[in-house]
Coordinates of C-alpha atoms in Angstrom, one line a residue:
X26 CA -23.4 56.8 32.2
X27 CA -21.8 53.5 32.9
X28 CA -20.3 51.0 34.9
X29 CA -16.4 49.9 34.1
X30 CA -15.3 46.9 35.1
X31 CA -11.0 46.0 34.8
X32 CA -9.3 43.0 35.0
X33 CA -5.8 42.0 36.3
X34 CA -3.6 39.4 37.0
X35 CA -0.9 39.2 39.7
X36 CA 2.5 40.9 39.0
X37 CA 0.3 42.6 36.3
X38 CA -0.2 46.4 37.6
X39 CA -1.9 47.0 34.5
X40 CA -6.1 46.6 34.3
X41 CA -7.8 46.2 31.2
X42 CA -11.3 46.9 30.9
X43 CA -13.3 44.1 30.0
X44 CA -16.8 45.3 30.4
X45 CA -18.7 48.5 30.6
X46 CA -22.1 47.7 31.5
X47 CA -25.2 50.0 31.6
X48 CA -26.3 51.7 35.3
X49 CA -28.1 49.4 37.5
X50 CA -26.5 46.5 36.8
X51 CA -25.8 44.7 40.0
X52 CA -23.9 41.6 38.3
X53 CA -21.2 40.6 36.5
X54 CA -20.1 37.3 35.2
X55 CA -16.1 36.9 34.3
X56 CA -15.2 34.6 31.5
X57 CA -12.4 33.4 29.7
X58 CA -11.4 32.4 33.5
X59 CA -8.0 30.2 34.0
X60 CA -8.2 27.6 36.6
X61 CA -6.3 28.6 39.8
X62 CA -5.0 31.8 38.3
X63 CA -5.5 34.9 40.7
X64 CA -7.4 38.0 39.3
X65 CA -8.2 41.5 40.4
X66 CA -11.3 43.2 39.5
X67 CA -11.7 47.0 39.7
X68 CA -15.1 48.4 39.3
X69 CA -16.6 52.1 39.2
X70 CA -19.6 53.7 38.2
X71 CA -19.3 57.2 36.2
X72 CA -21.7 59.8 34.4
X73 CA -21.0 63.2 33.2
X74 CA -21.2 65.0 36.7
X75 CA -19.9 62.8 39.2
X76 CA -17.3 59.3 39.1
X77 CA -17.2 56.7 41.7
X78 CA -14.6 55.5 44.1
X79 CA -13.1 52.2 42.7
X80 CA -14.2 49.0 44.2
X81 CA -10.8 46.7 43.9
X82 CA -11.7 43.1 44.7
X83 CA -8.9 40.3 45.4
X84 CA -8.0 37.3 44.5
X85 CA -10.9 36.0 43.0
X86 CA -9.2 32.7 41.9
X87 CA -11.2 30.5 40.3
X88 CA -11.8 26.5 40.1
X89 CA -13.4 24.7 37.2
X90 CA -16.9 23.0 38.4
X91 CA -17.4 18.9 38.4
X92 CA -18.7 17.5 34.8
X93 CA -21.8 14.9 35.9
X94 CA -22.5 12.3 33.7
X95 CA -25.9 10.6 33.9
X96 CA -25.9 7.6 36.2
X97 CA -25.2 4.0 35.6
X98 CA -26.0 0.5 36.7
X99 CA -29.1 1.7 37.9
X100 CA -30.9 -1.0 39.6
X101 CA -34.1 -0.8 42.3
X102 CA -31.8 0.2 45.1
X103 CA -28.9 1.4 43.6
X104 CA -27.2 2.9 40.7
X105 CA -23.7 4.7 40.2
X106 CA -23.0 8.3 40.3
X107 CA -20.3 9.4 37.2
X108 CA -18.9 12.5 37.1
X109 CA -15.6 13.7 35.1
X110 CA -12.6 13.6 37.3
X111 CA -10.4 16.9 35.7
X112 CA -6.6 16.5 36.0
X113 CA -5.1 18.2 38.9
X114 CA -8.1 17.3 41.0
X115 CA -7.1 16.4 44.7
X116 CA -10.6 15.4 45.9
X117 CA -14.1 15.3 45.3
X118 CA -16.9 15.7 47.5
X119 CA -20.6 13.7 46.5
X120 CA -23.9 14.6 48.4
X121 CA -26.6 12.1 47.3
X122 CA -30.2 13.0 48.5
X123 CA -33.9 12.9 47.8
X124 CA -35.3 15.7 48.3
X125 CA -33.6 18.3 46.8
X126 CA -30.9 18.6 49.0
X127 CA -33.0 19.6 52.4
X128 CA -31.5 16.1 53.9
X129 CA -28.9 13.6 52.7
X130 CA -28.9 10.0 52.4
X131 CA -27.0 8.8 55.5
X132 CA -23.4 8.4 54.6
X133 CA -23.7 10.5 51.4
X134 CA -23.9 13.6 53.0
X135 CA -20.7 14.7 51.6
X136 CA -18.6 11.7 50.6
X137 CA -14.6 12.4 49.9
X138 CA -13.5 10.8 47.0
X139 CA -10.3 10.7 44.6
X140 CA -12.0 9.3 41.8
X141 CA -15.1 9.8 39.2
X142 CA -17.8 7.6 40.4
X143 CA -19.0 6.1 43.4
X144 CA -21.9 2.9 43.7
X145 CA -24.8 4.4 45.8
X146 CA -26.7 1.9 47.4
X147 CA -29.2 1.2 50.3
X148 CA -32.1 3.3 48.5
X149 CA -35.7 2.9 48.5
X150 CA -37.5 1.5 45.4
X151 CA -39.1 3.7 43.1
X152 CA -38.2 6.6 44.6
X153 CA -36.2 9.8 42.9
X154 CA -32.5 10.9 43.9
X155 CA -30.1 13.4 43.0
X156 CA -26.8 13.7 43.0
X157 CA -24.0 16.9 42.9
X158 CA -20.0 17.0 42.8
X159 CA -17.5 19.7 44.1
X160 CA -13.6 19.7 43.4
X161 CA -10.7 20.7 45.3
X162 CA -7.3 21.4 44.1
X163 CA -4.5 23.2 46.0
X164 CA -6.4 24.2 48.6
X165 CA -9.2 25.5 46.9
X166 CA -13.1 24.5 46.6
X167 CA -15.3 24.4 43.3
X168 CA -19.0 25.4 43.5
X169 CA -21.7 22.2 43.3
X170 CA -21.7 20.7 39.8
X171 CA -25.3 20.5 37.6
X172 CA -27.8 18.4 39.9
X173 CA -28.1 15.0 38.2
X174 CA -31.6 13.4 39.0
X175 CA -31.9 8.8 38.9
X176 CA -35.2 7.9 38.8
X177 CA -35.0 4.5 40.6
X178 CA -37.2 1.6 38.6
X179 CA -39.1 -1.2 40.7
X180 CA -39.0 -4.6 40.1
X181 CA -38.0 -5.7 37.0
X182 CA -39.4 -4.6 34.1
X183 CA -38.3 -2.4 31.1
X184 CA -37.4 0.7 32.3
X185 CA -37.1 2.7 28.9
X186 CA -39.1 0.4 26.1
X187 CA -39.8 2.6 23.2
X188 CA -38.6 6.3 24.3
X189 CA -38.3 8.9 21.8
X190 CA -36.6 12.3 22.4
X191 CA -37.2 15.3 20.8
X192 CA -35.9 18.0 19.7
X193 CA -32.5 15.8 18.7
X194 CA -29.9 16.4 19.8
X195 CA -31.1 17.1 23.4
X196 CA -28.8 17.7 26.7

């Protein structure tokens, strides 16, 4: 009992398996992925009495995800989003909010921008944001990058004095 999964490119007739995963599984997660590159899944189920029809899915082209980089400048109403801007990237799209993502901060609902970072400003002391990144290139969309959270400080004061992290290195 299994489930195949095969793999092809275009102007490639030829599948190759590249998993066979136990019954029930209702995922699959493709790697080894090359950005904007068109592939062709074929899926099917078998045991020893009975073999499925093949799924054939198409064009599943993928697009690499944003990078974030923790923020910068961060003062008591603003800071700077950073974020990796990957070669071949036509655009970027930023959505800033504070709440995870239920409502946007006005004008940062999704921002279009052509480089990697942007000055956020006109926030509320103290308070908590986030921020997430999507690509587009040749007409296609990347999903959200990692969520990157700025805790705002208030007033001035030392925002970090003596920190300590651990286990080292951390993420």
């Amino acid at each position: 009992e299994r489930i195949t999964v095969e793999r092809s490119t275009p102007g490639d007739q030829h599948y190759e398996v590249v998993a066979n995963l136990p019954p029930g599984t209702r995922s699959y997660e493709a790697t080894d992925l090359t950005e904007l590159t068109p592939y062709y899944f074929r899926i099917s189920a078998s045991n020893e009495f009975y073999s499925s029809d093949v799924f054939v899915g198409h064009d599943t082209t993928w697009l690499a995800p944003q990078l974030v980089f923790a923020p910068t400048d961060i003062t008591s109403e603003s800071f700077t989003a950073n974020w990796e801007y990957l070669p071949g990237t036509d655009s970027c799209f930023l959505q800033v909010a504070h709440d995870n993502f239920s409502t946007f901060l006005p004008g940062y609902e999704g921002l279009i921008l052509t480089k990697g970072t942007a000055h956020v400003q006109g926030l509320l002391p103290g308070e908590i944001y986030e921020y997430r990144v999507k690509r587009f290139r040749n007409g296609r969309v990347s999903e959200f990058s990692e969520v990157m959270t700025v805790n705002l400080i208030s007033g001035i004061e030392d925002a970090f004095g003596d920190v300590r992290v651990f286990p080292n290195p951390v993420r």
